[in-house]
PDB file of C-alpha atoms in Angstrom:
ATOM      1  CA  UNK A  82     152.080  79.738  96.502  1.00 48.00           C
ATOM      2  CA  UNK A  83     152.316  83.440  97.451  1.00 48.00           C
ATOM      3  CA  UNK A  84     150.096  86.251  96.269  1.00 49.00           C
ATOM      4  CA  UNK A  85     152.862  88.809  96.996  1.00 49.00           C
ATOM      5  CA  UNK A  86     153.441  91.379  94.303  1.00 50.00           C
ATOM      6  CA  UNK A  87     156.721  93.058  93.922  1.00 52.00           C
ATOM      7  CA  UNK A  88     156.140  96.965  94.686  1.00 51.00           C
ATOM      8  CA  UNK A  89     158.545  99.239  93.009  1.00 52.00           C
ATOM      9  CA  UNK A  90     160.321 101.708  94.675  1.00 53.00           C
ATOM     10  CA  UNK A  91     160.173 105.141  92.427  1.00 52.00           C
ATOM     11  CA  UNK A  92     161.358 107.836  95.270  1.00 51.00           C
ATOM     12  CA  UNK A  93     163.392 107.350  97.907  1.00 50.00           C
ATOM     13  CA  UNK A  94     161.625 108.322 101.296  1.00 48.00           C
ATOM     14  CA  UNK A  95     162.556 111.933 102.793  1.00 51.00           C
ATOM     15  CA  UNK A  96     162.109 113.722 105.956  1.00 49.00           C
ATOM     16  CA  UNK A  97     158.748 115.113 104.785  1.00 48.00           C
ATOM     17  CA  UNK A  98     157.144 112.090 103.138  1.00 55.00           C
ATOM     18  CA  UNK A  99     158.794 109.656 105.722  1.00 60.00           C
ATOM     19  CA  UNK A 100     156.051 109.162 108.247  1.00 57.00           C
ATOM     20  CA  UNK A 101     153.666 108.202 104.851  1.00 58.00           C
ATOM     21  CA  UNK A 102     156.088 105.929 103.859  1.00 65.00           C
ATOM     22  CA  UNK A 103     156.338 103.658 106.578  1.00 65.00           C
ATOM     23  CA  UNK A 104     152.635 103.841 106.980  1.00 56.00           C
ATOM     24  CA  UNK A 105     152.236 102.806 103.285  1.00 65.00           C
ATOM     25  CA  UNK A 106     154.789 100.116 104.310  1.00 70.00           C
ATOM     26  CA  UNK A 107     152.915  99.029 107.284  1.00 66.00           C
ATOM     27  CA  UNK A 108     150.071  98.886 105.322  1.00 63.00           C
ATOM     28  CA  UNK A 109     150.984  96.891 102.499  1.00 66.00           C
ATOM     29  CA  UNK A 110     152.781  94.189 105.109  1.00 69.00           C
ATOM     30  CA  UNK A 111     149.692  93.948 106.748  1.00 65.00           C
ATOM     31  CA  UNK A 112     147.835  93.431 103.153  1.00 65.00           C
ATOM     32  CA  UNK A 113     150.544  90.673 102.121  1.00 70.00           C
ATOM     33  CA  UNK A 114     150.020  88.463 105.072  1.00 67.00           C
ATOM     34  CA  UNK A 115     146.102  88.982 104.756  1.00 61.00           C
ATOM     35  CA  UNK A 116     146.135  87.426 101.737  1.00 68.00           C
ATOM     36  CA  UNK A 117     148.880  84.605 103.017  1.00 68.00           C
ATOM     37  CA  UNK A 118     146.770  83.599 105.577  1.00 64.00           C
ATOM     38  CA  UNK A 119     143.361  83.472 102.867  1.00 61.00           C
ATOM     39  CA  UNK A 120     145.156  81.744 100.017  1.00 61.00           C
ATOM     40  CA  UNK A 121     146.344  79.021 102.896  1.00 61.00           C
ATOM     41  CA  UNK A 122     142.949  78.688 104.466  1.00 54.00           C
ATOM     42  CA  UNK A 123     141.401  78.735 100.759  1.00 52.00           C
ATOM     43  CA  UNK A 124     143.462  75.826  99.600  1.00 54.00           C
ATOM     44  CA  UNK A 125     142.658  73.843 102.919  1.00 51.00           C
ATOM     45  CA  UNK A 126     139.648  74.202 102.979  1.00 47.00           C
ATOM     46  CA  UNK A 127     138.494  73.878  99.605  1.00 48.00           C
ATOM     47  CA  UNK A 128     140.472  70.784  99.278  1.00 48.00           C
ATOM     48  CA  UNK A 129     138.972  68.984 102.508  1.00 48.00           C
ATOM     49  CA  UNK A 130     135.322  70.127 101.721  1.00 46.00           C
ATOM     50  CA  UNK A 131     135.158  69.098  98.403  1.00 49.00           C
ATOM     51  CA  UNK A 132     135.104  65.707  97.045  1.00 50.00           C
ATOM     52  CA  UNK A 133     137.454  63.877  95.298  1.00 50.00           C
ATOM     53  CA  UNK A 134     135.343  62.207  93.013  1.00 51.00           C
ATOM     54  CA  UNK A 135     132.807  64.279  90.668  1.00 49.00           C
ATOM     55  CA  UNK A 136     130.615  62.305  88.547  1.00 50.00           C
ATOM     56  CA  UNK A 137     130.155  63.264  84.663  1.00 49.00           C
ATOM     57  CA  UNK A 138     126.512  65.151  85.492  1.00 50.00           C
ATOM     58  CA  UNK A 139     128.063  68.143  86.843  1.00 49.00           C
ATOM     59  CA  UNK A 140     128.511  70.701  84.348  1.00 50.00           C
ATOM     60  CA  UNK A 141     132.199  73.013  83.631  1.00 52.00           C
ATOM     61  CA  UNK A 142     130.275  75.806  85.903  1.00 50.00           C
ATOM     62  CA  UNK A 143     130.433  73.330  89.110  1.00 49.00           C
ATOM     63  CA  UNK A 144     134.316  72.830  88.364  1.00 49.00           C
ATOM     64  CA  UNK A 145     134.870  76.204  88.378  1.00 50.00           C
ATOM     65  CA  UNK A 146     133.984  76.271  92.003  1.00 54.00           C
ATOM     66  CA  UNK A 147     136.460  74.069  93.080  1.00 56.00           C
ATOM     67  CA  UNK A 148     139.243  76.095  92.741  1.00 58.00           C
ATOM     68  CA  UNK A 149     142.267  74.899  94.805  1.00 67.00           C
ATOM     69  CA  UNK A 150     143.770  78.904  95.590  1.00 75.00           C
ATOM     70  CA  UNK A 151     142.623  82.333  94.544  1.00 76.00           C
ATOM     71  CA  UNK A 152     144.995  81.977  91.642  1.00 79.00           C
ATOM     72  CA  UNK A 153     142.755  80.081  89.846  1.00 82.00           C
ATOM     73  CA  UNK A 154     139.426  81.659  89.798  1.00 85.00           C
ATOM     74  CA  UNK A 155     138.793  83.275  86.961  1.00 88.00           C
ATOM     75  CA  UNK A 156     138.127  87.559  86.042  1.00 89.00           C
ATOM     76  CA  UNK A 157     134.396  87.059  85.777  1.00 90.00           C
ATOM     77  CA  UNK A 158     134.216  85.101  89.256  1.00 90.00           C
ATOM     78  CA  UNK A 159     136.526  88.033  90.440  1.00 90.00           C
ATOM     79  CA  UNK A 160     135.011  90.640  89.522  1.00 91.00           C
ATOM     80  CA  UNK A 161     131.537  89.075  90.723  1.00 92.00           C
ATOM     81  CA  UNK A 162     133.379  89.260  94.018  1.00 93.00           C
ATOM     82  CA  UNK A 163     134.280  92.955  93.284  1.00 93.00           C
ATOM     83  CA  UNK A 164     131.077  93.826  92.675  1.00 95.00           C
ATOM     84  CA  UNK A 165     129.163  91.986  95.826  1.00 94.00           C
ATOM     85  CA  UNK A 166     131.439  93.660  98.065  1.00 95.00           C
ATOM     86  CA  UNK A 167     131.152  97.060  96.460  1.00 95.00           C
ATOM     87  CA  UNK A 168     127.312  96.824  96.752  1.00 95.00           C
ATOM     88  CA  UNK A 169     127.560  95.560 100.220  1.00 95.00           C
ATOM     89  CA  UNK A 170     129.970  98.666 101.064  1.00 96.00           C
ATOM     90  CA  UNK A 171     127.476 100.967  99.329  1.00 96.00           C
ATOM     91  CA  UNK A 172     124.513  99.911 101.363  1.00 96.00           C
ATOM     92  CA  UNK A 173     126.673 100.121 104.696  1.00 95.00           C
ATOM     93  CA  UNK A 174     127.872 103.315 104.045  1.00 94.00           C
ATOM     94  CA  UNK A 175     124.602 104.605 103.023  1.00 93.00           C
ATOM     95  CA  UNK A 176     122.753 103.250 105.883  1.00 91.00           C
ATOM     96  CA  UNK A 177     125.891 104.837 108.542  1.00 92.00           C
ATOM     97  CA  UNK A 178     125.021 108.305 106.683  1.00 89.00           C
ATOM     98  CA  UNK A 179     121.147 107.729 107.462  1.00 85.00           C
ATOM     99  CA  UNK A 180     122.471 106.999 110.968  1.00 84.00           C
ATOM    100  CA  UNK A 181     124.553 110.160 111.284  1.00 81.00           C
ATOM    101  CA  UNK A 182     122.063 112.633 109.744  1.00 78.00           C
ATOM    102  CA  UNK A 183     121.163 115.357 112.516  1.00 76.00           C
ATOM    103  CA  UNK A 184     117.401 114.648 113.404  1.00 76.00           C
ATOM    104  CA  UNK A 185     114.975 118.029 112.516  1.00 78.00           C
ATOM    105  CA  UNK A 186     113.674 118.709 115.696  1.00 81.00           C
ATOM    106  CA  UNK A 187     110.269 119.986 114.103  1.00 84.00           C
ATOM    107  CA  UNK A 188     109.866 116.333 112.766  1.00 82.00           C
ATOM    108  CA  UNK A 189     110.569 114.515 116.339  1.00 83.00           C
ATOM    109  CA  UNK A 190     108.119 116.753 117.546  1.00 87.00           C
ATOM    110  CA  UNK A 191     105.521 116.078 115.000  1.00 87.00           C
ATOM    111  CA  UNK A 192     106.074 112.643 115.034  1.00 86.00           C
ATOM    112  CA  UNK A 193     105.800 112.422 118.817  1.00 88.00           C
ATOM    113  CA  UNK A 194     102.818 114.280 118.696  1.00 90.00           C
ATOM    114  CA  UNK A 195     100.682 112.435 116.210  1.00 89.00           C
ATOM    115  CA  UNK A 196     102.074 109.146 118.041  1.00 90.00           C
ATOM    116  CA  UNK A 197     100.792 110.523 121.416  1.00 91.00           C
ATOM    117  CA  UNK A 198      97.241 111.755 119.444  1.00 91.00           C
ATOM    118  CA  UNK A 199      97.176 108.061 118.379  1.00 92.00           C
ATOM    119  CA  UNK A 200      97.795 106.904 121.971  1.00 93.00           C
ATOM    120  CA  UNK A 201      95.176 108.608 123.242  1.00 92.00           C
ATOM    121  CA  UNK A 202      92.634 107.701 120.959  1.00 93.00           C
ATOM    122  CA  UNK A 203      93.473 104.390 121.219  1.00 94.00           C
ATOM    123  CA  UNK A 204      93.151 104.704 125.182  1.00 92.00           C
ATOM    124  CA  UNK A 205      89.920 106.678 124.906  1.00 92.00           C
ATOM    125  CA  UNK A 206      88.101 103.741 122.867  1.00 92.00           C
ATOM    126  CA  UNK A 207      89.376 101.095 125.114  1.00 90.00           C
ATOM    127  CA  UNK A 208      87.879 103.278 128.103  1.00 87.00           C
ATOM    128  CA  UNK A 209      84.877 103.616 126.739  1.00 86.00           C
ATOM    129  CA  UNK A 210      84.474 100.004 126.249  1.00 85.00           C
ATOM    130  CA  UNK A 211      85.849  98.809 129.653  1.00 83.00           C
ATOM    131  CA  UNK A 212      82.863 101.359 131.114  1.00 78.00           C
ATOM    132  CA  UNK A 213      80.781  99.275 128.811  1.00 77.00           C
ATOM    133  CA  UNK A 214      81.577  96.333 130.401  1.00 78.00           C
ATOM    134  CA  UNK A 215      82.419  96.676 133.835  1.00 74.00           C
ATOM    135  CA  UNK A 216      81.186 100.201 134.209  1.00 61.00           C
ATOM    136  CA  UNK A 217      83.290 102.877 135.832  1.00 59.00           C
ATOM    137  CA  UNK A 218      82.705 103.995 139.719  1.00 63.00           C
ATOM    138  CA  UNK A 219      79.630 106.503 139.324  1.00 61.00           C
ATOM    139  CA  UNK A 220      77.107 108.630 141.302  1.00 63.00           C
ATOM    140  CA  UNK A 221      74.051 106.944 141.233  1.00 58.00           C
ATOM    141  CA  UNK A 222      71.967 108.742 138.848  1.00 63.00           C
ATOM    142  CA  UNK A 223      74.475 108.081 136.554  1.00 60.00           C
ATOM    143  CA  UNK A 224      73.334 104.144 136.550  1.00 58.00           C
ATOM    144  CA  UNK A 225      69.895 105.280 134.411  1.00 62.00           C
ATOM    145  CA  UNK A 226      72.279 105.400 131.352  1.00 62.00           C
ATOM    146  CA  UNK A 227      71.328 101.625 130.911  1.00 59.00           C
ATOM    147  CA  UNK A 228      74.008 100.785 128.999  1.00 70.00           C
ATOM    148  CA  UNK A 229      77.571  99.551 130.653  1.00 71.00           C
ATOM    149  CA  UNK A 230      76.722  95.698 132.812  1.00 75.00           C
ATOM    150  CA  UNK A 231      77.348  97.941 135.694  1.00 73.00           C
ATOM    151  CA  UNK A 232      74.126  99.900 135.235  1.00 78.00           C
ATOM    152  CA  UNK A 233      72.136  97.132 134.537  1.00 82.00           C
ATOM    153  CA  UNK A 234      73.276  94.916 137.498  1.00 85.00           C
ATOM    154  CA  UNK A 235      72.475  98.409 139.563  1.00 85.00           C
ATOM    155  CA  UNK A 236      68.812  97.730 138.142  1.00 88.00           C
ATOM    156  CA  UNK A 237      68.245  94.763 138.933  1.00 91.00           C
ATOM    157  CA  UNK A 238      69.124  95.335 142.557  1.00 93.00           C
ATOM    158  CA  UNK A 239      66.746  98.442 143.235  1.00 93.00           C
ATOM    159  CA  UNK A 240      63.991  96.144 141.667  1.00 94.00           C
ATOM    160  CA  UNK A 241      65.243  92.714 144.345  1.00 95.00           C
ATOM    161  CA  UNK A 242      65.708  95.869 147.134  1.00 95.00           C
ATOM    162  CA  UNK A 243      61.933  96.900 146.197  1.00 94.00           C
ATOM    163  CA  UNK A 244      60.473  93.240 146.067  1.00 95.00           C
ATOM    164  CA  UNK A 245      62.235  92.884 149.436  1.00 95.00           C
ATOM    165  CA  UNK A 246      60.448  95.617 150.945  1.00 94.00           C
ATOM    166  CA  UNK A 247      57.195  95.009 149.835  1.00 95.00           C
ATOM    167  CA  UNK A 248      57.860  91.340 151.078  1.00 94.00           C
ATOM    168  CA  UNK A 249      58.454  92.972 153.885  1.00 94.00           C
ATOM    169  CA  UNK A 250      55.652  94.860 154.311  1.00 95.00           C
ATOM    170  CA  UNK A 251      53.147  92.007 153.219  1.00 94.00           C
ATOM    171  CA  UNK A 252      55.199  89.471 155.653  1.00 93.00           C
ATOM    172  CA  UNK A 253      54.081  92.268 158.401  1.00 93.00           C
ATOM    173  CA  UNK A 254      50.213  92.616 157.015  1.00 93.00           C
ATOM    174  CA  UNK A 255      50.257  88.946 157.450  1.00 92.00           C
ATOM    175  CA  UNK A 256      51.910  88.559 161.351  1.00 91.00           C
ATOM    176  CA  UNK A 257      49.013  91.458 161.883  1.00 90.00           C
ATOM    177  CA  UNK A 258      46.281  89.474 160.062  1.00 90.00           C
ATOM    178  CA  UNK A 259      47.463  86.285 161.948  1.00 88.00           C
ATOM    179  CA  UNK A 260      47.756  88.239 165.510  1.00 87.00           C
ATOM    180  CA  UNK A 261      44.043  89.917 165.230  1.00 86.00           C
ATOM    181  CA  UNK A 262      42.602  86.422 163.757  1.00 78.00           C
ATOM    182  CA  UNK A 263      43.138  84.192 167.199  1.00 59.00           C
ATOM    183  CA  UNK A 264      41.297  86.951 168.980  1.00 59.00           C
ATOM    184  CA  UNK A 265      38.334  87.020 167.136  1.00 50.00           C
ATOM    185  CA  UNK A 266      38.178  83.209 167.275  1.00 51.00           C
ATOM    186  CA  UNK A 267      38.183  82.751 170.760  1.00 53.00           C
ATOM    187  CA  UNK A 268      35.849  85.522 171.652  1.00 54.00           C
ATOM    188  CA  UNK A 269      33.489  83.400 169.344  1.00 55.00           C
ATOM    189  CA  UNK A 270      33.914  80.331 171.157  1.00 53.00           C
ATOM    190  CA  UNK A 271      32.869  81.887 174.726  1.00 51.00           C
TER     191      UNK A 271
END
């Protein structure tokens, strides 16, 4: 079955209008075997997908579906088509003309530079609690803070450095002590 509609011709094309003519005639070709090629792809398909059989459940809105070519569908199931394609045109165009609107360069700026603000805060905190953790290469009065690991693991090594030098010194007293003692003892034994 063809979907080809007879288009009258009112004017004869001139020299003027001749170029919009055959455009319009181009056109219209190209619309006719469009809708060739659908109604023959409709009817194929439609007839191998559904089945042959229906069972006495379904209701009349299920037959309606199964439609063999365009012909048959009905002005309420074509103009729900009308209308889905209309709304999807209407949301495409209006998201190309969000696409195409010139950017205000005040905004980009102002968006940048609260994003960078942001950033930085966001950088700053995590610093401060990486110093907290694993402390940041300091002088060393700056370890008396006592609050990062780093300055408390920098305490508790002056306190083993002074153990080891009073071990150090009391290892010392005691070589002393042990040197002087032998002396005295033998002088006592003579």
């Amino acid at each position: 079955m063809s979907f080809r509609r007879k288009t009258p011709n009112t004017t004869p094309p001139t020299m003027n209008n001749n170029m919009n003519e055959r455009v319009k005639q181009s056109a219209v070709a190209a619309m006719r075997s469009c809708i060739d090629t659908l109604s023959e792809t409709a009817s194929i398909t439609q007839s191998s997908v559904l089945p042959h059989d229906v069972s006495s459940s379904d209701t009349e809105d299920d037959h309606a579906y199964a439609c063999q070519d365009v012909s048959s569908l009905t002005s309420a199931h074509k103009n729900a088509i009308r209308f889905m394609r209309k709304a999807k045109y209407f949301v495409a165009r209006r998201k190309f003309r969000e696409a195409l609107r010139p950017y205000d360069v005040t905004d980009v700026i102002e968006q940048y530079s609260t994003g960078n603000v942001d950033m930085l805060a966001r950088m700053k905190y995590l610093q401060l609690r990486l110093d907290k953790v694993l402390g940041s290469s300091k002088t060393a009065d700056s370890y008396e803070s006592g609050l990062s690991l780093a300055s408390r693991i920098v305490k508790i090594e002056r306190q083993v450095e002074g153990l080891d030098v009073k071990v150090d010194k009391l290892c010392q007293l005691a070589n002393n002590v042990l040197e002087n003692r032998p002396r005295h003892s033998s002088s006592r034994e003579k």
